[in-house]
């Protein structure tokens, strides 16, 4: 019995040793296979394996780039909130913070001395960059002033999509509006109907040119076809039926708005070679359009960590294009964790590659800290850490103005002279000035460009010098500027005592002459306003000048449709007195006379006003637009045609405009008269002005 038990123990021990040995062999084999697998992966990453399309499965080469061309004066504005340099530095810092050093970041156009000649400049520069990179490199291009990159872009994820779904295509971000094909001049907008129904959310159905991605060989091919069709459409690049049905009826890329977006959209819809795709399922990036007025239909929500969550894909997208929505973009940026982190200067030594460019094939390097100086970067801090309160607008007093705004900037218009009027003293013989865009403005109901058909694009001053008015500096003496708000005190006699009275409207003056006076020397004419009938008002009119704003500035009602515009045609054509000269506004384009943005066209006065109100809008958390009266007042101050200036009709209250003469027309919600009144009162109360300005409420 004992022997039997001993043998049993020996058998069990032998069986255990055998099992242990087998397990040991299995573990050794597992380790060897695992090491072989790691070695294989490393080899794949170092040399890669070619697919049938020539790309490699292992190493993933990814370049993130943006086209940035800025004139020298814009590059010096890095410390100004809302400037292009401000936005560019913010864009770069978001990339650095979300990717660290693990990103090949390039800016093209920066070192180029070739001036921006429309968006075709961007496409030419992109092809130059694509041709300089290895064929298997993935190139992503985004706009630099309204794109938020909030997490690392996955090269592997994008490569998988490009290889399996978007084979051989340049993939664009999708959006919900059909710009610019929806315009009537583009085959009456019918091209929009040719977009296929989106397989995803309809908010990504249409092509947007602000962000795209693709293998560089596919990008180069698409850009080559774009450039070959820039001046005129080439039949061989399009499907025959589509070419005859619609492409031949479309303007060339050169003569279109949004050249790159327009050209690539036509290639997507009607191209013979399928080289363009749209990320309709938002698998790579999304658009949160700044053009849309549906403010309550935001696509994204802010997470507790400060990231933007896409309600459509139920994910946090890496790339969000805000499509000219600067305020929406800045509000989202300031919530990101690294924008609130006090230690966020850790990545300031990050290197940025510049180039290659059309006139310079070399690639240079610059440090972020040198590209975005400390003072401009710290300025970003100041603008982003402002705390928003629910009653900020209601309490926007002088005290808040001094605390929240740059007072020296507010007062700078009194230290600067700029005459934007087409008068002899403000132009030079031999120079050319423009009243309109080089390209005909779009036929929008609120654009009213048709009233300027009789004027040439360029004005040769030497030929018209004798025909334009003469108004020397300070020639108007003491001026009274009468805006549209109410005047509740009996100031009519005071107003009429000024040497020159400038009015936005002269409607029903006789009824309000006790408050508003009768004298009218200069009358502003806005194309969408029906002019007053001089004979119907007994208040005496001795008009000296009409003042006409910039010919293509958006002064009308965006809600008015084209059919309404035709129905009320008389409201859109000026009825001016004969023999009364018209003072027109010159657009300031700087040195680049080829630059012709569709809109808005502006002079330095408009630049000052827009910058001021963009900053106010960011601080308040809502879009605030200056009134026409405020815009005109700034232009009049800068022109220095008046020796002194008194402002009336800026009541600071929301009320019916034009002295309650039209009860159905109220101050729009995007205006805030209280803010404007506070700014004007600050000017009026300042003892630092070299120019005499007074506000009368």
XYZ file of C-alpha atoms in Angstrom:
697
model
C 0.000 0.000 0.000
C 2.861 2.332 0.859
C 4.685 1.466 -2.375
C 1.563 2.111 -4.380
C 1.240 5.507 -2.695
C 4.905 6.329 -3.383
C 4.503 5.462 -7.061
C 1.402 7.657 -7.210
C 3.322 10.621 -5.797
C 6.147 10.032 -8.282
C 3.683 9.996 -11.168
C 2.081 13.207 -9.986
C 5.496 14.872 -9.626
C 6.511 13.782 -13.125
C 3.234 15.008 -14.558
C 3.672 18.408 -12.850
C 7.231 18.724 -14.170
C 6.034 17.880 -17.668
C 3.252 20.487 -17.513
C 5.630 23.095 -16.087
C 8.115 22.439 -18.839
C 5.437 22.794 -21.491
C 4.260 26.052 -19.916
C 7.843 27.337 -19.822
C 8.322 26.479 -23.509
C 5.054 28.261 -24.303
C 6.136 31.403 -22.411
C 9.515 31.442 -24.159
C 7.795 31.077 -27.525
C 5.341 33.862 -26.644
C 8.187 36.231 -25.707
C 10.025 35.433 -28.936
C 6.925 36.026 -31.059
C 6.203 39.264 -29.197
C 9.780 40.507 -29.730
C 9.566 39.566 -33.388
C 6.305 41.470 -33.667
C 7.818 44.586 -32.060
C 10.830 44.357 -34.337
C 8.513 44.049 -37.323
C 6.552 47.108 -36.289
C 9.760 49.100 -35.872
C 10.893 48.039 -39.330
C 7.531 49.024 -40.773
C 7.735 52.412 -39.127
C 11.273 53.018 -40.346
C 10.927 51.823 -43.964
C 7.201 51.276 -44.475
C 5.427 48.812 -46.766
C 4.059 50.064 -50.047
C 0.375 49.682 -50.815
C -0.920 49.313 -54.337
C -1.435 53.092 -54.469
C 2.197 53.762 -53.566
C 1.607 54.826 -49.957
C 3.164 53.135 -46.931
C 1.363 51.389 -44.122
C 3.978 51.891 -41.409
C 5.434 55.362 -40.998
C 2.789 58.084 -41.173
C 4.098 61.412 -42.466
C 1.806 64.310 -41.618
C 2.237 68.033 -42.315
C -0.141 70.676 -40.965
C 0.016 73.951 -42.848
C -1.684 77.278 -43.412
C -1.276 79.981 -46.027
C -0.526 83.314 -44.353
C 0.348 86.442 -46.304
C 0.213 89.687 -44.360
C 1.504 93.137 -45.355
C 4.124 94.629 -43.064
C 1.715 96.965 -41.272
C -0.515 94.028 -40.305
C 2.469 92.086 -38.922
C 3.173 94.921 -36.498
C -0.289 94.608 -34.927
C 0.434 91.476 -32.911
C -0.414 93.273 -29.678
C -3.838 94.461 -30.861
C -6.766 92.324 -29.750
C -8.668 90.863 -32.698
C -5.980 91.758 -35.265
C -4.898 89.152 -37.803
C -1.578 88.656 -35.989
C -3.474 88.215 -32.726
C -5.611 85.495 -34.332
C -2.602 83.866 -36.025
C -0.657 83.613 -32.756
C -3.717 82.113 -31.086
C -4.030 79.535 -33.878
C -0.356 78.565 -33.579
C -0.492 78.284 -29.815
C -3.503 75.962 -29.987
C -1.587 73.657 -32.331
C 1.470 73.681 -30.069
C -0.615 73.038 -26.949
C -2.617 70.181 -28.477
C 0.309 68.463 -30.272
C 3.445 69.415 -28.359
C 6.550 68.904 -30.482
C 4.968 65.986 -32.343
C 3.814 68.008 -35.359
C 5.381 69.246 -38.594
C 3.917 72.762 -38.726
C 4.487 74.957 -41.766
C 3.395 78.430 -42.795
C 3.535 79.214 -46.482
C 3.259 82.701 -47.938
C 4.896 84.360 -44.947
C 8.337 84.812 -46.512
C 6.978 85.553 -49.972
C 7.269 89.043 -51.422
C 4.623 88.244 -54.034
C 1.537 90.180 -52.985
C -1.722 88.375 -52.367
C -3.660 88.281 -55.654
C -6.852 86.568 -54.563
C -7.206 82.995 -53.380
C -5.431 81.696 -56.468
C -2.229 82.789 -54.695
C -3.055 80.300 -51.966
C -3.625 77.433 -54.432
C -0.359 78.148 -56.265
C 1.539 78.152 -52.983
C -0.148 74.910 -51.892
C 0.928 73.124 -55.083
C 4.490 74.351 -54.516
C 4.441 72.905 -50.992
C 2.832 69.614 -52.071
C 5.419 69.072 -54.811
C 8.241 69.565 -52.280
C 7.062 66.766 -49.957
C 7.389 62.982 -50.205
C 4.551 61.370 -52.164
C 3.187 59.438 -49.168
C 2.942 62.548 -46.956
C -0.493 63.589 -45.767
C -0.980 67.354 -46.051
C -3.695 69.154 -44.083
C -4.368 72.831 -44.788
C -6.538 75.043 -42.606
C -7.277 78.731 -42.406
C -5.184 80.471 -39.768
C -7.588 83.095 -38.442
C -10.784 81.182 -37.614
C -9.822 77.513 -37.131
C -9.695 75.868 -33.713
C -7.447 72.812 -33.297
C -8.305 71.448 -29.883
C -6.784 67.968 -29.875
C -4.115 65.996 -31.690
C -4.921 65.195 -35.305
C -4.494 61.440 -35.819
C -2.362 60.730 -38.885
C -3.228 57.010 -38.755
C -6.973 57.741 -38.650
C -6.784 60.124 -41.603
C -4.554 57.782 -43.601
C -7.036 54.947 -43.111
C -9.881 57.133 -44.396
C -7.853 58.377 -47.370
C -6.880 54.824 -48.351
C -10.180 53.028 -47.779
C -12.893 55.654 -48.326
C -11.494 58.730 -50.113
C -9.151 56.956 -52.523
C -7.078 59.436 -54.529
C -9.104 62.452 -53.392
C -8.502 65.802 -51.774
C -11.041 65.911 -48.918
C -12.710 69.179 -47.890
C -14.611 70.067 -44.741
C -18.365 70.265 -45.278
C -20.734 73.073 -44.360
C -24.475 73.757 -44.456
C -24.524 76.695 -46.866
C -23.934 76.577 -50.599
C -21.510 79.473 -50.934
C -20.898 80.987 -53.447
C -22.943 78.873 -55.853
C -26.217 79.988 -54.266
C -25.823 83.438 -55.812
C -28.131 84.220 -58.701
C -25.321 85.105 -61.066
C -24.031 81.548 -60.781
C -26.637 79.966 -63.091
C -29.340 81.405 -60.812
C -28.167 79.225 -57.936
C -29.186 75.980 -59.666
C -25.740 74.468 -59.191
C -26.551 73.990 -55.504
C -29.205 71.431 -56.473
C -26.504 69.249 -58.026
C -24.873 68.547 -54.665
C -25.731 64.952 -53.705
C -27.904 64.491 -50.658
C -25.572 64.122 -47.713
C -25.278 60.670 -46.178
C -24.717 62.381 -42.849
C -26.073 65.472 -41.189
C -27.103 68.109 -43.737
C -24.845 70.594 -41.974
C -21.879 69.102 -43.845
C -23.374 68.725 -47.327
C -21.619 71.584 -49.152
C -17.926 72.131 -49.817
C -16.011 74.669 -47.748
C -12.535 75.743 -48.835
C -11.262 76.633 -45.363
C -9.896 73.208 -44.403
C -8.927 70.120 -46.402
C -6.583 67.115 -46.332
C -5.081 64.576 -48.746
C -1.964 62.744 -49.876
C 0.321 65.329 -51.454
C 0.283 63.633 -54.868
C -3.529 63.910 -54.934
C -3.399 67.488 -53.671
C -0.911 68.415 -56.372
C -3.115 66.878 -59.074
C -6.227 68.717 -57.859
C -4.392 72.058 -57.649
C -2.960 71.538 -61.148
C -6.452 71.085 -62.620
C -7.730 74.082 -60.620
C -4.982 76.326 -62.022
C -5.501 75.100 -65.581
C -9.153 76.188 -65.317
C -8.513 79.467 -63.505
C -8.938 81.810 -66.465
C -11.454 79.723 -68.430
C -13.107 76.310 -68.134
C -11.390 73.489 -70.050
C -13.789 71.047 -71.661
C -11.488 68.048 -71.243
C -11.702 68.246 -67.439
C -15.489 67.925 -67.154
C -18.250 65.470 -67.941
C -19.596 66.424 -71.356
C -23.267 66.810 -70.412
C -22.455 68.781 -67.273
C -20.017 70.979 -69.164
C -22.657 71.950 -71.716
C -25.544 72.104 -69.239
C -24.028 74.342 -66.572
C -20.226 74.813 -66.518
C -20.223 76.952 -69.669
C -22.827 79.215 -68.020
C -20.687 79.853 -64.956
C -18.164 82.663 -64.441
C -14.507 81.695 -64.537
C -12.698 81.080 -61.265
C -10.813 84.333 -61.788
C -14.072 86.333 -61.842
C -15.774 84.608 -58.940
C -16.112 85.249 -55.239
C -14.276 82.829 -52.955
C -12.060 81.632 -55.798
C -10.658 78.484 -54.182
C -13.965 77.324 -52.712
C -15.801 78.081 -55.950
C -13.298 76.336 -58.221
C -12.969 73.173 -56.147
C -16.778 72.997 -55.776
C -17.196 73.021 -59.578
C -14.538 70.317 -59.873
C -16.376 68.261 -57.225
C -19.774 68.573 -58.895
C -18.901 68.289 -62.582
C -15.295 67.132 -62.891
C -14.499 64.153 -65.086
C -11.769 62.967 -62.714
C -13.122 62.191 -59.247
C -10.396 63.959 -57.291
C -12.449 66.023 -54.810
C -14.476 64.729 -51.850
C -16.375 66.244 -48.922
C -16.200 64.976 -45.345
C -19.997 64.815 -45.109
C -19.892 62.547 -42.047
C -17.499 64.918 -40.213
C -14.995 62.143 -39.626
C -12.030 64.527 -39.865
C -13.248 68.080 -39.211
C -16.423 70.144 -38.849
C -17.648 73.638 -39.740
C -19.400 75.886 -37.266
C -20.372 78.675 -39.632
C -19.944 82.256 -38.502
C -22.126 83.454 -41.375
C -25.303 81.823 -40.098
C -27.769 83.996 -38.245
C -29.374 81.090 -36.411
C -27.566 81.870 -33.181
C -29.610 79.354 -31.235
C -28.673 76.413 -33.454
C -25.048 75.993 -32.425
C -23.547 72.698 -33.491
C -21.232 72.414 -30.503
C -21.496 72.448 -26.727
C -18.734 73.246 -24.240
C -17.624 70.385 -21.995
C -16.656 70.802 -18.354
C -12.988 70.678 -19.447
C -13.470 73.554 -21.882
C -13.481 71.567 -25.138
C -16.099 71.861 -27.890
C -18.328 68.771 -28.170
C -19.983 68.097 -31.533
C -23.676 67.286 -31.032
C -23.850 65.612 -34.458
C -20.984 63.105 -34.281
C -21.105 62.890 -30.462
C -17.342 63.428 -30.312
C -14.811 66.130 -29.584
C -13.531 67.036 -33.072
C -9.856 67.835 -33.560
C -10.467 70.611 -36.101
C -13.328 73.141 -36.093
C -13.568 75.753 -38.844
C -15.592 78.758 -37.671
C -15.958 80.112 -41.213
C -15.444 83.856 -40.579
C -17.022 83.591 -37.136
C -14.233 85.421 -35.318
C -16.253 86.124 -32.181
C -17.500 82.536 -31.896
C -13.942 81.332 -32.431
C -12.472 83.582 -29.726
C -15.177 82.594 -27.240
C -14.347 78.906 -27.788
C -10.591 79.483 -27.613
C -10.576 81.218 -24.255
C -12.326 78.198 -22.651
C -9.618 75.666 -23.587
C -7.673 74.337 -20.587
C -4.277 75.512 -21.843
C -5.641 79.038 -22.319
C -6.553 79.078 -18.625
C -3.365 77.348 -17.449
C -0.860 79.686 -15.807
C 2.017 77.446 -16.898
C 1.106 77.584 -20.563
C 4.353 79.274 -21.652
C 6.117 75.883 -21.515
C 5.818 75.331 -25.270
C 7.061 78.712 -26.389
C 10.340 77.275 -27.763
C 8.431 75.361 -30.424
C 9.920 75.609 -33.936
C 7.786 76.622 -36.931
C 8.833 76.000 -40.542
C 8.340 78.810 -43.055
C 8.073 77.930 -46.746
C 8.622 76.910 -49.440
C 7.053 79.800 -51.364
C 6.600 80.642 -55.033
C 9.526 83.057 -55.034
C 11.633 81.250 -52.433
C 12.005 77.438 -52.489
C 13.950 77.370 -49.222
C 12.455 76.377 -45.882
C 13.492 78.446 -42.878
C 12.795 77.964 -39.173
C 11.589 80.342 -36.496
C 10.767 79.951 -32.832
C 7.223 80.601 -31.687
C 8.501 83.044 -29.050
C 10.157 85.085 -31.806
C 7.256 84.842 -34.220
C 4.714 85.857 -31.551
C 6.496 88.322 -29.218
C 5.865 88.089 -25.496
C 3.919 91.343 -25.382
C 1.460 90.126 -28.025
C 1.136 86.736 -26.384
C 0.485 88.284 -22.988
C -2.073 90.523 -24.640
C -3.915 87.358 -25.549
C -4.084 86.609 -21.856
C -5.628 89.978 -21.099
C -8.364 89.654 -23.656
C -9.176 86.043 -22.865
C -9.400 86.177 -19.084
C -12.091 88.849 -18.968
C -14.951 87.486 -16.930
C -18.364 87.747 -18.527
C -21.242 88.887 -16.345
C -24.898 88.705 -17.264
C -25.457 92.424 -16.733
C -22.270 93.602 -18.415
C -24.069 95.502 -21.171
C -26.568 97.112 -18.841
C -23.751 98.461 -16.655
C -21.414 99.532 -19.447
C -20.600 102.875 -17.854
C -17.608 105.169 -18.272
C -15.964 103.345 -15.390
C -16.330 100.033 -17.224
C -15.058 101.613 -20.410
C -11.870 102.814 -18.746
C -11.352 99.438 -17.084
C -12.196 97.210 -20.072
C -11.044 99.191 -23.102
C -7.797 100.800 -24.105
C -8.449 104.490 -23.497
C -5.512 105.589 -25.659
C -7.015 103.633 -28.548
C -10.423 105.219 -27.940
C -8.909 108.691 -28.118
C -6.528 107.919 -30.981
C -8.900 109.198 -33.669
C -8.400 112.717 -32.312
C -4.631 112.427 -32.836
C -4.911 110.994 -36.353
C -6.005 112.676 -39.558
C -7.386 110.749 -42.506
C -9.613 112.298 -45.143
C -11.558 109.592 -46.960
C -13.564 112.022 -49.078
C -13.283 112.463 -52.830
C -12.470 116.172 -52.601
C -9.531 118.066 -54.098
C -7.665 118.481 -50.826
C -7.799 114.743 -50.064
C -6.479 113.381 -53.376
C -3.360 113.858 -55.470
C -3.036 114.479 -59.179
C -1.753 111.450 -61.046
C -3.091 108.946 -58.531
C -5.932 106.500 -59.004
C -8.647 105.933 -56.442
C -11.392 103.385 -56.230
C -14.999 103.825 -55.209
C -15.966 100.193 -55.815
C -14.544 96.710 -55.899
C -12.648 95.550 -58.983
C -15.207 92.785 -59.345
C -18.880 93.566 -59.488
C -20.434 93.057 -56.050
C -22.962 90.232 -55.644
C -26.606 90.974 -56.384
C -27.830 90.830 -52.810
C -30.969 92.630 -51.743
C -29.127 94.728 -49.206
C -26.059 95.503 -51.278
C -27.549 98.140 -53.608
C -24.508 98.168 -55.862
C -26.651 98.745 -58.956
C -26.989 102.452 -58.199
C -23.306 102.911 -58.945
C -23.242 101.447 -62.438
C -22.408 104.840 -63.968
C -19.128 105.170 -62.082
C -15.866 103.650 -63.307
C -13.959 101.260 -61.078
C -10.886 103.477 -61.144
C -10.981 107.258 -60.961
C -8.167 109.049 -62.789
C -7.855 112.136 -60.610
C -6.104 114.162 -63.315
C -9.179 113.794 -65.552
C -11.860 114.589 -62.963
C -9.994 116.984 -60.687
C -11.903 120.041 -61.913
C -15.227 118.261 -61.339
C -14.794 117.225 -57.718
C -15.633 119.582 -54.810
C -13.077 121.619 -52.895
C -13.321 121.405 -49.103
C -10.087 122.463 -47.351
C -9.201 121.359 -43.840
C -11.384 123.131 -41.210
C -13.421 124.720 -44.040
C -16.720 123.776 -42.422
C -15.820 125.610 -39.206
C -17.963 124.589 -36.232
C -20.036 121.540 -37.167
C -23.151 119.960 -35.712
C -23.664 116.269 -36.526
C -27.288 115.152 -36.046
C -27.819 111.415 -35.660
C -31.166 109.581 -35.623
C -31.811 109.275 -31.883
C -34.202 111.486 -29.980
C -33.312 114.961 -28.688
C -35.438 115.770 -25.646
C -34.143 119.288 -25.003
C -34.860 122.429 -27.011
C -31.551 122.474 -28.873
C -32.812 123.531 -32.317
C -31.432 127.090 -32.122
C -28.075 125.839 -30.842
C -27.845 123.348 -33.701
C -28.651 125.965 -36.345
C -26.041 128.354 -34.905
C -23.213 126.098 -36.097
C -21.363 127.001 -39.287
C -22.182 123.630 -40.854
C -24.984 121.217 -39.941
C -24.580 117.587 -41.049
C -27.663 115.358 -40.847
C -28.360 111.678 -41.393
C -31.984 112.493 -42.250
C -34.036 115.647 -42.854
C -37.432 113.965 -42.590
C -40.195 116.035 -40.875
C -37.791 118.663 -39.592
C -40.513 121.320 -39.330
C -42.343 119.221 -36.738
C -39.238 118.928 -34.554
C -37.382 122.164 -35.316
C -37.586 123.240 -31.674
C -35.484 120.217 -30.773
C -33.546 119.441 -33.961
C -33.344 122.766 -35.827
C -33.930 123.342 -39.549
C -30.566 124.130 -41.060
C -29.128 121.398 -43.304
C -25.808 121.981 -45.049
C -24.657 118.380 -45.589
C -27.098 115.492 -45.946
C -26.067 111.852 -45.823
C -27.635 109.740 -48.547
C -27.906 106.001 -48.095
C -28.974 104.009 -51.174
C -31.706 102.035 -49.447
C -33.406 105.104 -47.955
C -36.109 106.962 -49.895
C -35.062 110.606 -50.045
C -37.133 113.378 -48.509
C -39.359 115.614 -50.651
C -37.961 119.096 -50.201
C -41.168 120.897 -51.184
C -43.344 119.065 -48.679
C -41.497 120.387 -45.633
C -41.775 124.121 -44.907
C -38.484 123.978 -43.001
C -36.032 125.882 -45.186
C -33.351 123.770 -46.879
C -30.207 125.360 -48.268
C -28.295 122.213 -49.039
C -24.586 122.595 -49.904
C -23.464 118.951 -50.227
C -24.703 115.382 -50.339
C -22.450 112.944 -48.505
C -22.511 109.470 -49.991
C -21.004 106.544 -47.996
C -18.751 103.905 -49.537
C -20.408 102.679 -52.694
C -20.552 99.014 -51.773
C -20.917 99.132 -48.031
C -23.685 97.016 -46.550
C -26.135 99.625 -45.335
C -29.421 97.989 -46.243
C -31.775 95.502 -44.647
C -30.415 91.927 -44.950
C -33.949 90.595 -44.517
C -35.232 92.242 -47.686
C -35.484 89.766 -50.555
C -34.616 90.424 -54.163
C -38.294 90.387 -55.133
C -38.993 93.035 -52.479
C -36.098 95.062 -53.812
C -37.674 95.120 -57.273
C -41.128 95.855 -55.869
C -39.860 98.859 -53.927
C -37.444 99.942 -56.639
C -37.864 103.655 -55.874
C -36.418 103.122 -52.418
C -33.121 102.020 -53.913
C -32.383 104.805 -56.358
C -31.245 108.168 -55.124
C -33.348 111.252 -55.769
C -30.884 114.069 -55.444
C -31.296 117.770 -56.066
C -29.681 119.080 -59.185
C -26.618 121.328 -58.897
C -25.783 120.033 -55.393
C -22.325 118.392 -55.376
C -21.924 114.881 -53.967
C -19.051 114.052 -51.615
C -18.162 110.419 -52.171
C -16.146 108.094 -49.965
C -12.856 106.666 -51.216
C -11.907 103.149 -50.211
C -8.438 102.786 -48.694
C -6.678 99.780 -50.235
C -3.128 100.624 -49.237
C -0.408 99.809 -51.749
C -1.946 96.657 -53.186
C -4.328 97.832 -55.877
C -4.955 94.233 -56.943
C -6.522 93.297 -53.638
C -10.263 93.257 -54.144
C -12.216 91.575 -51.362
C -15.914 91.190 -52.219
C -16.957 92.993 -49.037
C -16.812 94.888 -46.851
C -14.723 97.609 -48.408
C -13.657 100.096 -45.804
C -11.520 103.121 -45.090
C -9.480 103.779 -41.967
C -12.520 105.106 -40.148
C -14.341 101.822 -40.695
C -11.236 99.897 -39.607
C -11.138 101.820 -36.323
C -14.858 101.281 -35.690
C -14.813 97.569 -36.534
C -11.801 96.901 -34.331
C -13.395 98.763 -31.427
C -16.737 96.976 -31.670
C -15.188 93.562 -32.257
C -13.382 93.996 -28.946
C -16.566 95.187 -27.201
C -18.436 92.179 -28.611
C -15.830 89.755 -27.275
C -15.969 91.346 -23.842
C -19.750 91.359 -23.687
C -20.247 87.870 -25.092
C -22.699 89.014 -27.781
C -22.398 90.556 -31.201
C -22.700 94.363 -31.101
C -22.701 96.316 -34.365
C -22.105 100.078 -34.516
C -24.885 102.249 -35.908
C -24.464 104.112 -39.174
C -24.461 107.378 -37.234
C -21.470 106.289 -35.157
C -19.567 105.171 -38.277
C -20.191 108.478 -40.079
C -19.258 110.512 -37.022
C -15.860 108.794 -36.792
C -15.210 109.415 -40.484
C -16.114 113.083 -40.093
C -13.789 113.450 -37.085
C -10.861 111.847 -38.920
C -11.412 113.977 -42.035
C -10.770 117.243 -40.096
C -13.091 119.185 -42.389
C -14.584 120.650 -39.189
C -12.641 122.892 -36.813
C -14.835 121.629 -33.948
C -17.649 119.127 -33.759
C -20.810 118.789 -31.646
C -22.815 115.561 -31.724
C -26.586 115.387 -31.248
C -29.103 112.550 -31.446
C -27.030 109.893 -29.661
C -29.585 109.429 -26.889
C -28.280 106.128 -25.557
C -31.765 104.602 -25.780
C -33.334 102.016 -28.083
C -36.252 103.710 -29.782
C -37.879 104.267 -33.140
C -35.309 105.743 -35.490
C -35.697 108.961 -37.493
C -37.522 110.837 -34.692
C -40.219 108.167 -34.393
C -41.355 109.018 -37.926
C -41.663 105.335 -38.725
C -43.034 103.355 -35.798
C -42.415 100.049 -37.588
C -38.680 100.685 -37.860
C -36.855 100.225 -34.587
C -33.208 100.110 -33.640
C -31.967 96.620 -34.476
C -31.072 94.274 -31.640
C -27.432 94.128 -32.723
C -27.065 97.866 -32.032
C -26.514 99.130 -28.505
C -27.030 102.920 -28.283
C -26.027 102.935 -24.619
C -22.497 101.785 -25.426
C -22.132 104.388 -28.166
C -23.409 107.127 -25.851
C -20.851 106.077 -23.224
C -18.002 106.221 -25.738
C -19.055 109.651 -27.016
C -19.425 110.950 -23.470
C -15.912 109.724 -22.711
C -14.671 111.722 -25.699
C -16.674 114.766 -24.685
C -15.470 114.712 -21.069
C -11.801 114.150 -21.916
C -9.425 117.060 -21.336
C -6.662 115.398 -23.363
C -8.037 116.105 -26.822
C -6.328 118.395 -29.312
C -9.649 118.546 -31.158
C -12.777 120.146 -29.725
C -15.604 117.606 -29.456
C -18.830 117.940 -27.458
C -21.789 115.606 -26.961
C -25.299 116.997 -26.391
C -27.990 114.517 -25.350
